[in-house]
XYZ file of C-alpha atoms in Angstrom:
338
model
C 120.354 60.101 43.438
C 116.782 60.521 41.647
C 114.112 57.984 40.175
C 112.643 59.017 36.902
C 108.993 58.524 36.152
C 108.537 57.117 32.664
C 104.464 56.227 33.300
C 102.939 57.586 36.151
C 99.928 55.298 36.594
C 96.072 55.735 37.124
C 97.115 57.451 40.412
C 100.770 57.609 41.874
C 101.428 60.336 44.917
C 103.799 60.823 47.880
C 102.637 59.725 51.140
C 104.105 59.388 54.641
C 102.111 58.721 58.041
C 100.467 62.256 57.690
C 100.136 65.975 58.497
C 99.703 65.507 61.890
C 98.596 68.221 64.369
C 96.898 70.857 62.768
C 93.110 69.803 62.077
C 92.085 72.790 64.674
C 93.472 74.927 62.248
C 91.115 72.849 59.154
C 93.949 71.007 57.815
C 93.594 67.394 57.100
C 95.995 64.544 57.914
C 95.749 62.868 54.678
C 98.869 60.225 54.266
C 98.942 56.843 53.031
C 95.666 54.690 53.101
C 97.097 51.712 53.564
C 99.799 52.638 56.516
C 100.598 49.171 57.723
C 102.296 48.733 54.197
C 103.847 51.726 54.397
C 105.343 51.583 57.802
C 106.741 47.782 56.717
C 107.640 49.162 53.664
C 110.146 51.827 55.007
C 111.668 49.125 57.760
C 112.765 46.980 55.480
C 115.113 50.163 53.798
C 115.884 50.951 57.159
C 114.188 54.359 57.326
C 111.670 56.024 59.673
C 108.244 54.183 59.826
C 107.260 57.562 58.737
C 108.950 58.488 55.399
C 107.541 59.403 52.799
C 106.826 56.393 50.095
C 105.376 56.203 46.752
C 101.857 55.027 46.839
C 100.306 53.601 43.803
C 96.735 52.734 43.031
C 94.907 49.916 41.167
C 97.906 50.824 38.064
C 100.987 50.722 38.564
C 103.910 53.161 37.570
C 107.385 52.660 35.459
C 110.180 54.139 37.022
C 114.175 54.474 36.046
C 116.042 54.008 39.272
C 119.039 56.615 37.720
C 121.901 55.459 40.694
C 122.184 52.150 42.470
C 119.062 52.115 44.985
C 117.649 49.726 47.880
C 113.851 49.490 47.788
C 110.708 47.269 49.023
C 107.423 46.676 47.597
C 104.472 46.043 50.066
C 100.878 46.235 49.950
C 98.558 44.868 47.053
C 100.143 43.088 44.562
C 100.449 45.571 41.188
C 102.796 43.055 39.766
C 106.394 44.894 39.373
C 109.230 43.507 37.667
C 112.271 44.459 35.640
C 112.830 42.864 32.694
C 111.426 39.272 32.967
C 111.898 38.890 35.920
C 108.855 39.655 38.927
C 109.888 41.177 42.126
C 108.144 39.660 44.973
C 106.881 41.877 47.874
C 107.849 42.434 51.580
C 111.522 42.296 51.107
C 114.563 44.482 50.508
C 115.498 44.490 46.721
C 119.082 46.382 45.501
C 117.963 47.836 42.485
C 121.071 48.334 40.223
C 121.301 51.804 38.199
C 119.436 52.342 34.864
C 117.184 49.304 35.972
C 113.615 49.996 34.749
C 110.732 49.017 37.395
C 107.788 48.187 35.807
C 104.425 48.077 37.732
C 101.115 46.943 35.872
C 97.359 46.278 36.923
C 96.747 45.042 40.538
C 96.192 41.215 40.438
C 94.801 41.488 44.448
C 94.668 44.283 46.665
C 94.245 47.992 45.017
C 97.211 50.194 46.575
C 100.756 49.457 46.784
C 103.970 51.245 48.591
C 107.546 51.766 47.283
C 110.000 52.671 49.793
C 113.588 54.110 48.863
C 116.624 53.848 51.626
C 116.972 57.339 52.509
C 113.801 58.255 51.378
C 112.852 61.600 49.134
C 114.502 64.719 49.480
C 111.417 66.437 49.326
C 110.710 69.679 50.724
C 107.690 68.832 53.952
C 104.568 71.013 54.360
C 103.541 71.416 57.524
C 105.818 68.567 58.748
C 104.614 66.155 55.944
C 105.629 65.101 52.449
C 101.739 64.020 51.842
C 100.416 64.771 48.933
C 96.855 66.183 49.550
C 95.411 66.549 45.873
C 92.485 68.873 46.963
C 94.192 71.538 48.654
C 97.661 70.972 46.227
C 100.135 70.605 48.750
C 102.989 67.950 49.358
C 104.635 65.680 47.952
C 105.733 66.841 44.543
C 103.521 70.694 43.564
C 100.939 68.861 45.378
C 99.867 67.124 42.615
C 99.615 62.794 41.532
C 103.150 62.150 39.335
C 103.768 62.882 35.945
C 105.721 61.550 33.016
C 109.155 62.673 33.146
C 108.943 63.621 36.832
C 112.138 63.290 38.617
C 112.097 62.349 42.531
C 114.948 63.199 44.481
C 116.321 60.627 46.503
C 118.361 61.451 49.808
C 121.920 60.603 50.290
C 121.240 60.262 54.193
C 121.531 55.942 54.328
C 120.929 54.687 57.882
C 123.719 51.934 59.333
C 120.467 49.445 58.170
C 120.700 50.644 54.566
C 124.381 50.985 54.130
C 124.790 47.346 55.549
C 122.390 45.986 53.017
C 123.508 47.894 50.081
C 126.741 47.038 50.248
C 125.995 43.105 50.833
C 123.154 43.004 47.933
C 125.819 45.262 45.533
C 128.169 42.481 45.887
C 125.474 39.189 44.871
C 123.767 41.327 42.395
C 124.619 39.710 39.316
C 121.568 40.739 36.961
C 120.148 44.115 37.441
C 118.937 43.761 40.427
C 118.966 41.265 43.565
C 116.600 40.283 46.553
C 117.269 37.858 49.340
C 115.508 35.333 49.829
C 113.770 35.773 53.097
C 110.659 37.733 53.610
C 108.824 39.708 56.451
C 105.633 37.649 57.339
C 102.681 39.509 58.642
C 99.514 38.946 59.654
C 97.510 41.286 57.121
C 95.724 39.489 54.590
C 94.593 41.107 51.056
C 90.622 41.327 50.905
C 88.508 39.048 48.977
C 85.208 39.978 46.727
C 83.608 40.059 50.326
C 85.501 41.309 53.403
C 84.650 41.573 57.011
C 85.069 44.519 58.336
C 85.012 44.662 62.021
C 83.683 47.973 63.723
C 82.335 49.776 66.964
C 79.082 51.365 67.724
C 79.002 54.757 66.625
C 78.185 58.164 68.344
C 75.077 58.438 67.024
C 74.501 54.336 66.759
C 71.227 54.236 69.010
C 69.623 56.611 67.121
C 69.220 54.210 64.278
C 65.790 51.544 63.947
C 66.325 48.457 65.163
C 65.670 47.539 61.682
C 68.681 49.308 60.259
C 70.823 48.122 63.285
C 70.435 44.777 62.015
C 70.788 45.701 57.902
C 73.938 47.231 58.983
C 75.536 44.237 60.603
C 73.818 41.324 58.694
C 73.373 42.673 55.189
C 76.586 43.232 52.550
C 77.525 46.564 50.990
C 79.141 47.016 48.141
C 81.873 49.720 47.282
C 80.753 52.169 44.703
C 82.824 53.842 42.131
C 81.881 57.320 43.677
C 84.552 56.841 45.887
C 88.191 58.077 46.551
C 90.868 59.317 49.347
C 88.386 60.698 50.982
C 86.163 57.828 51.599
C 84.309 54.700 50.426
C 80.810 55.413 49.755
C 78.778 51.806 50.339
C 75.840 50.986 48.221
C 72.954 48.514 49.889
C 70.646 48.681 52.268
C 69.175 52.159 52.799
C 69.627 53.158 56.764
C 67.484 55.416 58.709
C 66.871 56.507 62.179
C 64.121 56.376 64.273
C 64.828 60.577 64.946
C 64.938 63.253 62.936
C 66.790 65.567 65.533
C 70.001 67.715 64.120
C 73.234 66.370 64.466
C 75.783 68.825 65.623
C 79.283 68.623 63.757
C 81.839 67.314 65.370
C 85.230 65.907 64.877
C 85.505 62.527 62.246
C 88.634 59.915 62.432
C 89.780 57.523 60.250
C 87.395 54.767 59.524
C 84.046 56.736 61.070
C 81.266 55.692 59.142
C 78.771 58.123 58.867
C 74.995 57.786 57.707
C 74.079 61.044 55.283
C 70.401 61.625 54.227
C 70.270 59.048 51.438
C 70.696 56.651 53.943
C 73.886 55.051 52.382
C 77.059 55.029 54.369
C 80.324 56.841 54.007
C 83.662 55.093 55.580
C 85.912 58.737 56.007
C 89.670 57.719 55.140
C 93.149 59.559 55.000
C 91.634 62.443 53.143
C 88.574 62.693 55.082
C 87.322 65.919 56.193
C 88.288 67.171 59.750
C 84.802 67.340 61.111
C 81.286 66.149 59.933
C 77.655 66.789 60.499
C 76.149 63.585 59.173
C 75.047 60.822 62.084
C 77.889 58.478 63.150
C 76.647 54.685 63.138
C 80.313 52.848 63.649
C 83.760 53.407 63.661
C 86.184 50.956 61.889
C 88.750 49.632 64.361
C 92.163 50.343 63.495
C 93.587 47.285 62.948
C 91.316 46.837 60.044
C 91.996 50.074 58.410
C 95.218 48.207 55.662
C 92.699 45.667 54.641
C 89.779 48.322 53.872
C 92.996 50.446 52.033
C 93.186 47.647 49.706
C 89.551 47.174 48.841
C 88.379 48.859 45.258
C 84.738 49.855 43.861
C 82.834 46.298 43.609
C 84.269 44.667 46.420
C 81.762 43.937 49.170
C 81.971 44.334 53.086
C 80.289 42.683 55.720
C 80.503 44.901 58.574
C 81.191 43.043 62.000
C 81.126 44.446 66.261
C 83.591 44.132 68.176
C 83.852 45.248 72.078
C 86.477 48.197 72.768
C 88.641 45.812 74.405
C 88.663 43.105 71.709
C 89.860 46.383 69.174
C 92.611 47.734 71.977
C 93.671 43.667 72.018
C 93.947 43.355 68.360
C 96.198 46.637 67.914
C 98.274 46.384 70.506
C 98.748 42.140 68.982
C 99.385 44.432 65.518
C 101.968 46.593 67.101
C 103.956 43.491 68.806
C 104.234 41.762 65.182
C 105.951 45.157 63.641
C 108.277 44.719 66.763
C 109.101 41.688 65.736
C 109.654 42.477 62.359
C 112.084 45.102 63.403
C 113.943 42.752 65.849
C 114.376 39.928 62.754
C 115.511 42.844 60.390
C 118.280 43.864 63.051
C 118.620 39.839 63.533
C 119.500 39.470 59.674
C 121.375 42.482 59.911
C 123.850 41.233 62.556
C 124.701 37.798 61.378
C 127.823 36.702 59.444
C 126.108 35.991 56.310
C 122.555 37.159 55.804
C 120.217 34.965 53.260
């Protein structure tokens, strides 16, 4: 089983949940910026929340699905379809073989995720099938896709997979077929201007009560100078009311740090594994998909939250992908699925 890459897209890679465990040694987690998607993405196949997907960005990719294959499509909305007909996200789609999948520009959003029952029988580095572009490891050489790349697929189906396969295989009277139920979730795509909410930072006293307020009241906008690694913010200039040496220590995803130019940096999956630039917040992590989906030009208006308001909202984020496992078993289980 393999999927052929016939156009790769601005920027198509391998990503899982990340190379977890060895940033004391330097190595970065990487994985997929937008993991919500991801981790929906690979439930709906009935995989591991943590298998590897395809993660495209702002373009989308054609792929040849070269045996009979069941997918899902979440995240921003790159428009895929086969043939003339579009494939609507956040559901399981039986993909028959030779079908063509074609992805184009994102109408909303900026990354989306492609999940494959079995997922891709990749070899892992380090326990992870990331593809970290810097350092070339992962995913396929380490490197974003290619035309004429071929991705192995894995033969391994879960009970969740098989059980769908087989039902779709039989309705599937086009190329493909989807049912016509959907997961709902609570993430919404971000507009021109997003809210963003965050904590205080480390180093967030440190800063003039002038640039306390600039932070929270004024907009920034997303420049192009920014990638994996982080969203650098254009708008108002911050500054603290010290000059004293901050000592490096270790960054997470979402810390947004304050170098000497005074314009922040929001560190994502590729971020470095410790920093030396003045921490002023730290996004909360329930607000990490919707940032993932944000592209250069898009504004954010940064918002404060309480520790316990952020601890609320993720453990409210990590009930509604219970849920959405318990309807996918739900759907699995009765007579005649939708």
């Amino acid at each position: 089983m393999s999927i052929k890459v016939l156009r790769p897209g601005l920027l198509t890679t391998l990503q899982d949940l990340g190379r977890v465990g060895y940033q004391k040694y330097g190595v970065i987690v990487s994985g997929a910026m937008d993991p919500y998607s991801l981790r929906i993405a690979n439930l709906l196949v009935g995989n591991r929340e943590d298998t590897a997907c395809l993660e495209m960005t702002m373009q989308g990719a054609t792929l040849e699905v070269e045996q009979d294959t069941l997918m899902a499509i979440t995240g921003g909305q790159l428009t895929p379809s086969i043939g003339n007909y579009q494939i609507p996200l956040w559901r399981p789609v039986f993909v028959k073989r030779g079908s063509v999948i074609r992805f184009g520009n994102c109408a909303s959003g900026c990354r989306t995720y492609v999940a494959v029952a079995g997922g891709f029988d990749i070899l892992p580095v380090m326990g992870s099938q990331s593809t970290y572009l810097r350092a070339k490891i992962g995913g396929l050489d380490g490197r974003a896709l290619q035309e004429g790349d071929v991705l192995p697929v894995s033969k391994e189906l879960s009970d969740h997979a098989k059980f769908f396969m087989n039902l779709f295989k039989e309705k599937a009277e086009k190329s493909f077929y989807l049912p016509d139920w959907r997961v709902r979730t609570s993430v919404t795509l971000p507009n021109k201007e997003t809210v963003i909410r965050v904590l205080p930072g480390t180093h967030y006293d440190t800063f003039t009560e002038e640039s306390k307020e600039r932070f929270y009241n004024d907009a920034f906008q997303i420049s192009p100078q920014s990638d994996r690694m982080g969203y650098r913010l254009d708008g108002s200039e911050l500054a603290r009311s010290e000059a004293s040496e901050v000592v490096s220590e270790a960054v997470a995803l979402g810390t947004v740090q304050v170098p000497a130019d005074g314009n922040p940096i929001i560190l994502l999956a590729d971020r470095q594994t410790t920093g030396g630039y003045p921490r002023i917040a730290q996004v909360i992590s329930v607000d990490i998909p919707k940032l993932a989906q944000m592209k250069p030009g898009d504004s954010i208006q940064f918002s404060e939250v309480t520790l316990e308001e952020a601890q609320q909202l993720y453990m409210e984020r990590e009930s509604e992908l219970k849920e959405i496992k318990m309807g996918l078993y739900v759907k699995r289980h009765e007579k005649t699925p939708s």
